[in-house]
Every structure is written in structure tokens, then in C-alpha cells.
Coordinates of C-alpha atoms in Angstrom, one line a residue:
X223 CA 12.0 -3.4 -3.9
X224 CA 12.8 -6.4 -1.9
X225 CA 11.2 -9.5 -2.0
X226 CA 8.4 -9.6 0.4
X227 CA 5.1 -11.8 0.6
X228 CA 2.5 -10.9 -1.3
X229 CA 0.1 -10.7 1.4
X230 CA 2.1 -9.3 3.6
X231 CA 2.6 -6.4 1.1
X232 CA -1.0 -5.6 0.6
X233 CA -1.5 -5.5 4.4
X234 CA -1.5 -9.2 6.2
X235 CA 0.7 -12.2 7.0
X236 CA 0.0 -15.3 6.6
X237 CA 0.9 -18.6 7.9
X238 CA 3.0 -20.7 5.6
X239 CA 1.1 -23.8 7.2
X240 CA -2.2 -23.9 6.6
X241 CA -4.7 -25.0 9.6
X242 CA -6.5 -28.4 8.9
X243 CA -10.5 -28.3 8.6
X244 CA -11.6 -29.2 12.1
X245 CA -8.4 -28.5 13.9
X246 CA -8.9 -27.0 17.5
X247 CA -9.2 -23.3 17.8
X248 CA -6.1 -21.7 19.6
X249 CA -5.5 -21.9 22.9
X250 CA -5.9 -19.0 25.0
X251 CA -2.7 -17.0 26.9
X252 CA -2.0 -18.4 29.5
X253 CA -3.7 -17.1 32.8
X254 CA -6.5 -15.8 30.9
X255 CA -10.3 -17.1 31.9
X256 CA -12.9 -17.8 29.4
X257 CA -14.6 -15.1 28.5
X258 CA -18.3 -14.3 29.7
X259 CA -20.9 -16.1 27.1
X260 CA -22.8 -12.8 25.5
X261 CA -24.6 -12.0 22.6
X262 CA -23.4 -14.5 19.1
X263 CA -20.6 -13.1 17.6
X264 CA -21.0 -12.0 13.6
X265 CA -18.9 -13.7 11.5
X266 CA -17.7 -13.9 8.3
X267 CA -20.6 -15.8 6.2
X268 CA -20.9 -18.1 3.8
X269 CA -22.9 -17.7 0.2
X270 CA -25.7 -20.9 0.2
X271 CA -24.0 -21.6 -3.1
X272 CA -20.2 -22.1 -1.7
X273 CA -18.5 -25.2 -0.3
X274 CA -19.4 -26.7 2.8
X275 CA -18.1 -24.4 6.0
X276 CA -14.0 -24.8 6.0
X277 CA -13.9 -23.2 9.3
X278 CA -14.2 -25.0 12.9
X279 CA -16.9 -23.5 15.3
X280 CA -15.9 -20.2 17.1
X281 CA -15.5 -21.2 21.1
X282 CA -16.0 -17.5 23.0
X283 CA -13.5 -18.8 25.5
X284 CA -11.1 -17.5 23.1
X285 CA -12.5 -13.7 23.1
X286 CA -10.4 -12.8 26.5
X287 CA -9.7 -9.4 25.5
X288 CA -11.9 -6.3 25.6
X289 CA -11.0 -4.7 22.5
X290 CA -11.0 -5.0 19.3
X291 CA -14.1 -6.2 18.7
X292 CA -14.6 -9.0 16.5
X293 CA -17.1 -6.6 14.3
X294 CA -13.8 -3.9 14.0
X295 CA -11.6 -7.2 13.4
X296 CA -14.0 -8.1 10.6
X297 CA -13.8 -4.3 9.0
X298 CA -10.2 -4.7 9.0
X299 CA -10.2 -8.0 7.2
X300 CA -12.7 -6.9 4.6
X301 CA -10.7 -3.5 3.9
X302 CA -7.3 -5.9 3.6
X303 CA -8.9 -8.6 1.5
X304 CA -12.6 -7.4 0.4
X305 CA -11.0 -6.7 -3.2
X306 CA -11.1 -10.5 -3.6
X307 CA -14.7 -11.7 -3.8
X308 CA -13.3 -15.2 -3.4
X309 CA -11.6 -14.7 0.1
X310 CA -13.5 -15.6 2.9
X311 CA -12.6 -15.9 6.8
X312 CA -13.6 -16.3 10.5
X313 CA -12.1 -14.2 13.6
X314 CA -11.4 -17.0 16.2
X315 CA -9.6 -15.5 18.5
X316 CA -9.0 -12.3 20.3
X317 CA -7.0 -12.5 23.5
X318 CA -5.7 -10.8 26.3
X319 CA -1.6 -10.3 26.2
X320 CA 1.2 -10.0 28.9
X321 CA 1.8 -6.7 27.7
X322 CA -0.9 -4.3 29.0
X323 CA -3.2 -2.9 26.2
X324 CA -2.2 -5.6 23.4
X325 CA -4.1 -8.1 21.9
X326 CA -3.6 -11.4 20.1
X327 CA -5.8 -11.9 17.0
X328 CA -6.3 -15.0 15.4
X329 CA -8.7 -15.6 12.0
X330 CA -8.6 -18.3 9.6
X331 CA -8.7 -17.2 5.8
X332 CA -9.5 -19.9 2.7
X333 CA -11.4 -19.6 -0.7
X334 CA -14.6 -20.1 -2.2
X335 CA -13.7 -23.2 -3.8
X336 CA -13.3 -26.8 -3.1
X337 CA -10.3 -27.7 -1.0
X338 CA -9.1 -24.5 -0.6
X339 CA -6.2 -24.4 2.2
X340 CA -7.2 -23.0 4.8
X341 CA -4.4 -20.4 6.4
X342 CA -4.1 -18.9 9.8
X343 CA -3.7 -15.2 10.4
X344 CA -2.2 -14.0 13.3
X345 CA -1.4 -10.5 14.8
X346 CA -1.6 -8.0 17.5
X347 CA -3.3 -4.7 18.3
X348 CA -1.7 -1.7 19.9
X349 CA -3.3 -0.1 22.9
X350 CA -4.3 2.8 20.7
X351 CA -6.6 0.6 18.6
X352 CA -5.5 1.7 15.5
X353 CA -1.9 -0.6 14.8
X354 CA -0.8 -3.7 14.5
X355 CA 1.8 -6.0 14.7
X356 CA 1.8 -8.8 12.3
X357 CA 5.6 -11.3 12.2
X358 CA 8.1 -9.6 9.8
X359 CA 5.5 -6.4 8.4
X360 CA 6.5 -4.0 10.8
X361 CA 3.6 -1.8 11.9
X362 CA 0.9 -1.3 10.2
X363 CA -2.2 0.2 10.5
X364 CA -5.6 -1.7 11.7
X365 CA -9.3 -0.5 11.9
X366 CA -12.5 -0.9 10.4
X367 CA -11.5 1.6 8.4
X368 CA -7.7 1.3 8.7
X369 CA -6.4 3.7 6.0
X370 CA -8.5 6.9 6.6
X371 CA -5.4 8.7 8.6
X372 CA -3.2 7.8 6.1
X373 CA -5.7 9.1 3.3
X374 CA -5.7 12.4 5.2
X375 CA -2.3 13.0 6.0
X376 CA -1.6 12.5 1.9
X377 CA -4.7 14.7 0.8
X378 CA -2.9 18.2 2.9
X379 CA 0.9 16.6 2.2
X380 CA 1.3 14.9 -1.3
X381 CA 2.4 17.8 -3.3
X382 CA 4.5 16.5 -6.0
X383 CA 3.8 16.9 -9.5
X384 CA 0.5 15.6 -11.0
X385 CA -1.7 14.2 -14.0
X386 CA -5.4 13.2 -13.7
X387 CA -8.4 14.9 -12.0
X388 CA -7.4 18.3 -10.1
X389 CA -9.8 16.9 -7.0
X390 CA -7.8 14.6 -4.0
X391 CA -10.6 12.9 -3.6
X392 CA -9.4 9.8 -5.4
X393 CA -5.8 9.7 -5.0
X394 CA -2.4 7.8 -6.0
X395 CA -0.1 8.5 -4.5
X396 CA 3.3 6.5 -6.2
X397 CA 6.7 7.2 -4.3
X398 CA 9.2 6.7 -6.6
X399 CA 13.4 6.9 -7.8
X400 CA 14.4 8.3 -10.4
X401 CA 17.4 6.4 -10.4
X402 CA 15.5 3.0 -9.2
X403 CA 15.1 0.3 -12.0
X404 CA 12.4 -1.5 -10.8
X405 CA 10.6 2.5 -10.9
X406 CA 11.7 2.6 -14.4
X407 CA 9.7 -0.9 -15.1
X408 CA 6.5 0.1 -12.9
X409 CA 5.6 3.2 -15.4
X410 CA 4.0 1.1 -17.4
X411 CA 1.9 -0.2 -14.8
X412 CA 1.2 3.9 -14.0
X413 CA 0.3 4.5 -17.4
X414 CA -2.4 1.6 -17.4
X415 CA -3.9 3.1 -14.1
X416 CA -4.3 6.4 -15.6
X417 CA -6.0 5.3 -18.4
X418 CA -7.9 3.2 -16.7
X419 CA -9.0 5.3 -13.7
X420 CA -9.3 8.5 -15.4
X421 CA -10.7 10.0 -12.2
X422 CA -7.9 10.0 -9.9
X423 CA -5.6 12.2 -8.9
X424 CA -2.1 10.3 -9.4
X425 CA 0.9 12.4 -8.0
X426 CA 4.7 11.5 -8.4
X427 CA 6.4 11.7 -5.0
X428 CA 9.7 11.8 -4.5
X429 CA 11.8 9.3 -2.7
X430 CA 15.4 9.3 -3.5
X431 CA 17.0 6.3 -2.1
X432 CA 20.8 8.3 -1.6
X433 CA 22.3 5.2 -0.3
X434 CA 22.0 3.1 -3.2
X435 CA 21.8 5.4 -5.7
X436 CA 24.1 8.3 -6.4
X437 CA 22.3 10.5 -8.7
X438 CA 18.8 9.7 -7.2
X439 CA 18.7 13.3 -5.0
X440 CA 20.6 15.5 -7.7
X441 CA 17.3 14.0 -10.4
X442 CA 14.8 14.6 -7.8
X443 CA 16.3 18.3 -6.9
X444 CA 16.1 18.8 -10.5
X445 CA 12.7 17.0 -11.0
X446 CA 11.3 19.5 -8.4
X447 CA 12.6 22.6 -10.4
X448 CA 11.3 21.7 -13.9
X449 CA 8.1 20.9 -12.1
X450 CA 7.4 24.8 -11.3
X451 CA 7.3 25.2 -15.1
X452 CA 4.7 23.0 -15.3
X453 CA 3.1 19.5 -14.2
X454 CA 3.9 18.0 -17.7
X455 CA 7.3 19.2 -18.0
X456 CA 7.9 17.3 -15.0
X457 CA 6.4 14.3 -16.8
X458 CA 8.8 14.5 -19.8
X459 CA 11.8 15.6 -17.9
X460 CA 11.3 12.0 -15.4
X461 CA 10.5 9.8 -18.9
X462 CA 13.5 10.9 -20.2
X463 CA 15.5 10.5 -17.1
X464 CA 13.8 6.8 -17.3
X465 CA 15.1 6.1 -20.6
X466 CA 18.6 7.0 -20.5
X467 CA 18.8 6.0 -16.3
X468 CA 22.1 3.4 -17.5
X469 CA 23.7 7.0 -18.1
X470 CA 23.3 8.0 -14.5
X471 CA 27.1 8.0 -13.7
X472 CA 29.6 9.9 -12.7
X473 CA 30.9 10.7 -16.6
X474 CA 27.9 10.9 -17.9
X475 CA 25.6 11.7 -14.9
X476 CA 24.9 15.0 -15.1
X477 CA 24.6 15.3 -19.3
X478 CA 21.6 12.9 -18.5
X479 CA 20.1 15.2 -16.5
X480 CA 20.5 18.4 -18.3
X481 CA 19.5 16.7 -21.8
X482 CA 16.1 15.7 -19.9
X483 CA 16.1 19.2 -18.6
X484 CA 16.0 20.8 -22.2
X485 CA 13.7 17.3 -23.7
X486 CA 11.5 19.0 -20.6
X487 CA 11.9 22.4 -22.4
X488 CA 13.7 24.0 -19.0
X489 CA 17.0 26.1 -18.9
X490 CA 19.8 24.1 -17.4
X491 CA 21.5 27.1 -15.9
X492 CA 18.4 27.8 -14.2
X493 CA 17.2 24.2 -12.9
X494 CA 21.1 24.1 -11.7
X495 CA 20.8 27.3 -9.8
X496 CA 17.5 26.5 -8.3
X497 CA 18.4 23.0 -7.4
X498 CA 21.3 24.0 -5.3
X499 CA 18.9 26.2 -3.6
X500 CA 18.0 25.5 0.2
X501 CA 14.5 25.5 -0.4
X502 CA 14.3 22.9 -3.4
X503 CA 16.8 20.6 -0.6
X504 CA 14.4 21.4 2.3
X505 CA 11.3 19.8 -0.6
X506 CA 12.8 16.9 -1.1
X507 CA 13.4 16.1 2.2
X508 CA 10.0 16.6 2.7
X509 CA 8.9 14.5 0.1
X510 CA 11.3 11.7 2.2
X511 CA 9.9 12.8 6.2
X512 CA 6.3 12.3 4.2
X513 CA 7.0 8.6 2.9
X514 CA 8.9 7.7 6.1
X515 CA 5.9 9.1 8.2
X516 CA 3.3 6.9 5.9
X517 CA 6.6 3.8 6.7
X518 CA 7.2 3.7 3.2
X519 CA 10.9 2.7 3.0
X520 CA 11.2 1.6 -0.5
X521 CA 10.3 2.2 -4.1
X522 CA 8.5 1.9 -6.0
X523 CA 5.5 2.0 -3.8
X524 CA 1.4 3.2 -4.5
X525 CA -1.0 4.7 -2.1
X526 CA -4.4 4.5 -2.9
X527 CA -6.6 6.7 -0.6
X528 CA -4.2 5.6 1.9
X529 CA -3.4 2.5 1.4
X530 CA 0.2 1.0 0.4
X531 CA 0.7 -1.2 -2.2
X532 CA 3.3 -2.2 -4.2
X533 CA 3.7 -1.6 -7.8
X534 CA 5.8 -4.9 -9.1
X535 CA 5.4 -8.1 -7.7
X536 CA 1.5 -8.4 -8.2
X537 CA -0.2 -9.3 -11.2
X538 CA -2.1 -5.8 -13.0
X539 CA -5.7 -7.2 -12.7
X540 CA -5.3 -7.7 -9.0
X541 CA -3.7 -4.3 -8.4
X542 CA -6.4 -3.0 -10.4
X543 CA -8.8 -4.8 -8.1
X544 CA -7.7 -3.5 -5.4
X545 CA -7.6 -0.1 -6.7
X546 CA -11.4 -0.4 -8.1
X547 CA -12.2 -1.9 -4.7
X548 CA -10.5 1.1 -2.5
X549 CA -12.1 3.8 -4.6
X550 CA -15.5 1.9 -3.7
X551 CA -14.8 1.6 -0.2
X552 CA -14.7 5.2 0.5
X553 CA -17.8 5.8 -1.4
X554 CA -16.3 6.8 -4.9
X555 CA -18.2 6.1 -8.0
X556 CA -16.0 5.2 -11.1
X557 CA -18.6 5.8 -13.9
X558 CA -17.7 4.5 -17.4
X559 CA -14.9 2.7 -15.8
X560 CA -13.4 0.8 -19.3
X561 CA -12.6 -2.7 -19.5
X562 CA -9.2 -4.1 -18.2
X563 CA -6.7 -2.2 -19.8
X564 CA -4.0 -4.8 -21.7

């Protein structure tokens, strides 16, 4: 995976400078007019027991365009950064664009504590409502509820193999290379969420990244062919593969594979034929069309109910969080949920 901001990867850009206490708001585009003074905007509140306010006063002149609204703008931030309890912010801005349909948003985001910087945010809606634009991210997308689609379209599409709870309900999705180091190290991190989120669905899903890695499309043609003998044997066969992934070359490449074939308690001769089988190419590809739909363009990568988050780069107790978190967001009750697993 390469190196990207942490924010950024779980959903927002920030500002590298951060916006002084008591700085101006933005200014609005230019040959825009002050929007019409209605009803007081809701905003992002404080607890009584916090830090004095770190914000500067909304100014409505700033709210020039029609849509979002700043209650939608204020979903979205709490579905992004809601998982962290001491994250607060305040939309001050939504404004009209040049280009027809598009809007400039503009929020400040700081902590609970004393100090705190204070950071700006900064991106723009799509006409449909439901994307956004932030600097480097790409698009992504936006709402009150901003992951729902996504959450669909992986509920009637994820079909790779599976452990956990047979219900989609709660789902991870991990998109993954067999062939991809930084896969190799993140299984750890998938062993941890299974055992401590014991009622979601987590599904291996293939992404072979061909470009970089050689064998990555023969192990997931085979992957997919031990998997019809059972969802573990699909398990063993990847660990294996895993474990002996510095033999993925061209001597030794395809030994690797058939030894994790028969660890996996398959028949090589039949995983060979039915790996060189239109069908089992047409799956992975699949698998590939699914991740690029859902603009997943590297591995390893998570998708919890939807929403994309990487598996290295983040410490476990805030991926957790924001696993917890997401599950709680669309109404899913983790009973018995055990203590941070180690």
C-alpha cells in the first residue's frame, strides 16, 4: 500500500496548516451574495466540561449554496470521524462553485483538549449529492449516511470465501494479494478482528495486483478452486501460500502453490484443471471489476459495512474503533464484545 495520510485514508483531508483560534471564516467565491439570514444553523456542540470554544462564530454569508445542508455536512463528518469521541468540528462554509451543481465545503476539526490545533477541512460535493472531492483522495463518497451504497453493493457482490457469522449483516469485507507482503503482515490484524468481533461476516476477496506481482492471479485462480471444497480449505490453502510467499518465483512458483494445495487437502491436478478454466478466470476478474467499482486500487484494504479502511498504517485500537463504531452506526448490537484483543 502506498503511503497516504491517515485521514485521508479513513475518509477526509486535512490541512497540513492548522487555522488559528479567531481567524476569519473563508471568504466566499467570488460573485456569490451573502446568503439569506434563516433559521440558526446546528452545529457541532461542545460538552459544558470541554475547553473553551476553539472555533470562530459561523457568518451565514458563507452558506451560498443550496445543497448540502449543513445538517447532511454534519452526518457526514460524524460517520468519517464519530469513532473518535474526542474529535469535534464546525461546518463554516458551504458555497456556491463556477462549476454548476458543485459545492465548496469548509469545517474546522480540533480536539477535546487544551490547545488542540485546530485544522481546516476542505472539499467539494458532486451535483448528485452523494460524492466528493477532497485534494489528492480521489472520489469518495459523501452523505449523512455516506457508506450505505457501498454496504449494498458488497452484501449481493462479496462472494469470496468466508469465516464468521453466515448473516451479511455485519460485514468485512478485506481485499487482498496473495502475493502482497504488506497482505501477508495484515493477517494478524484479521485474526484479532475475528476474535474480537465474533459476529461479523469477514470474506476474503480477491485482488491480484498482476502488475507487480507475477504469481498473484495464478494463487488467486487457484485460491478460488480450493475454495469450492470448502470455506476453510480456502483458509489453509492462503496461510500457507502466506508463509512460503518468498517462494513465489518462477523456479519455485508453482511447487508453492501446489504444496498449499495438498496442506489445503485439494488435488493438484484438479485445482490445475479448474484454474485454467474460463469460468474460475471470468471470478477473478470479478472479484477485480467489484474492488475497482468500490475504487479500491490497492491491498490490503477492509470494508466495514461499506466503508474503506486500510489495514496497516493505523494503530489496532483505532481500527477497532472504528470497526465498533460502524457496526453501531447501522444499528448493530455487539453483545459480549471482549476486551481489546492484544
Amino acid at each position: 500500500m502506498t503511503n497516504v495520510s491517515k485521514l485521508l485514508a479513513l475518509g477526509l483531508a486535512l490541512s497540513a496548516a492548522g487555522t488559528m483560534v479567531g481567524q476569519a471564516a473563508p471568504a466566499p467565491a467570488a460573485g456569490t451574495a451573502p446568503a439569506k439570514k434563516t433559521a440558526p444553523l446546528k452545529l457541532q456542540s461542545l460538552a459544558p466540561d470541554t475547553v473553551a470554544d476553539p472555533f470562530p462564530p459561523v457568518n451565514l454569508k458563507f452558506f451560498t449554496a443550496d445543497s448540502p445542508s449543513v445538517a447532511t455536512v454534519d452526518g457526514y463528518l460524524h460517520s468519517v470521524l464519530g469513532y473518535d469521541t474526542n474529535r469535534i468540528w464546525r461546518v463554516v462554509a458551504i458555497q456556491k462553485t463556477a462549476a454548476p451543481g458543485v459545492s465548496k465545503v469548509v469545517a474546522l476539526v480540533s480536539e477535546k483538549t487544551a490547545n488542540a490545533k485546530v485544522q481546516t477541512a476542505t472539499f467539494f460535493v458532486l451535483p448528485d449529492g452523494k460524492h466528493l472531492v477532497a485534494d489528492a483522495s480521489g472520489v469518495q463518497p459523501f452523505g449523512a449516511t455516506p457508506y450505505a451504497d457501498d454496504r449494498a453493493i458488497l452484501q449481493a457482490k462479496a462472494d469470496g470465501p468466508f469465516h464468521g457469522a453466515a448473516s451479511k449483516n455485519f460485514e468485512l469485507v478485506e481485499f487482498a494479494d496473495l502475493q502482497c507482503p504488506h497482505c501477508k503482515e495484515a493477517q494478524g490484524t484479521m485474526d484479532k478482528l475475528a476474535a474480537d468481533f465474533p459476529q461479523a461476516h469477514i470474506v476474503y476477496q480477491a485482488l491480484p495486483l498482476v502488475d507487480i506481482h507475477p504469481f498473484a492471479e495464478k494463487a488467486a485462480l487457484y485460491g478460488i478452486c480450493v475454495a469450492k471444497k470448502s470455506n476453510d480449505a480456502f483458509f489453509l490453502y492462503a496461510n500457507s501460500v502466506y508463509e512460503n510467499q518468498a517462494k513465489l518465483t518462477p523456479e519455485d512458483g508453482d511447487k508453492t502453490l501446489n504444496d498449499a494445495v495438498l496442506k489445503a487437502g485439494g488435488d493438484t491436478t484438479a485445482v490445475a484443471t479448474c484454474a485454467a478454466s474460463p469460468e474460475t478466470k471470468a471470478a477473478v476478474d470479478a472479484s477485480v471489476k467489484l474492488a475497482n467499482d468500490l475504487n479500491v486500487d490497492q491491498t490490503p484494504m477492509l470494508m466495514v459495512n461499506g466503508r474503506l479502511v486500510p489495514l496497516g498504517g493505523i494503530p489496532y485500537e483505532t481500527l477497532r474503533s472504528i470497526v465498533a463504531f460502524q457496526a453501531a452506526s447501522d444499528g448493530i448490537a455487539l453483545p459480549g464484545a471482549g476486551p481489546l484483543t492484544k
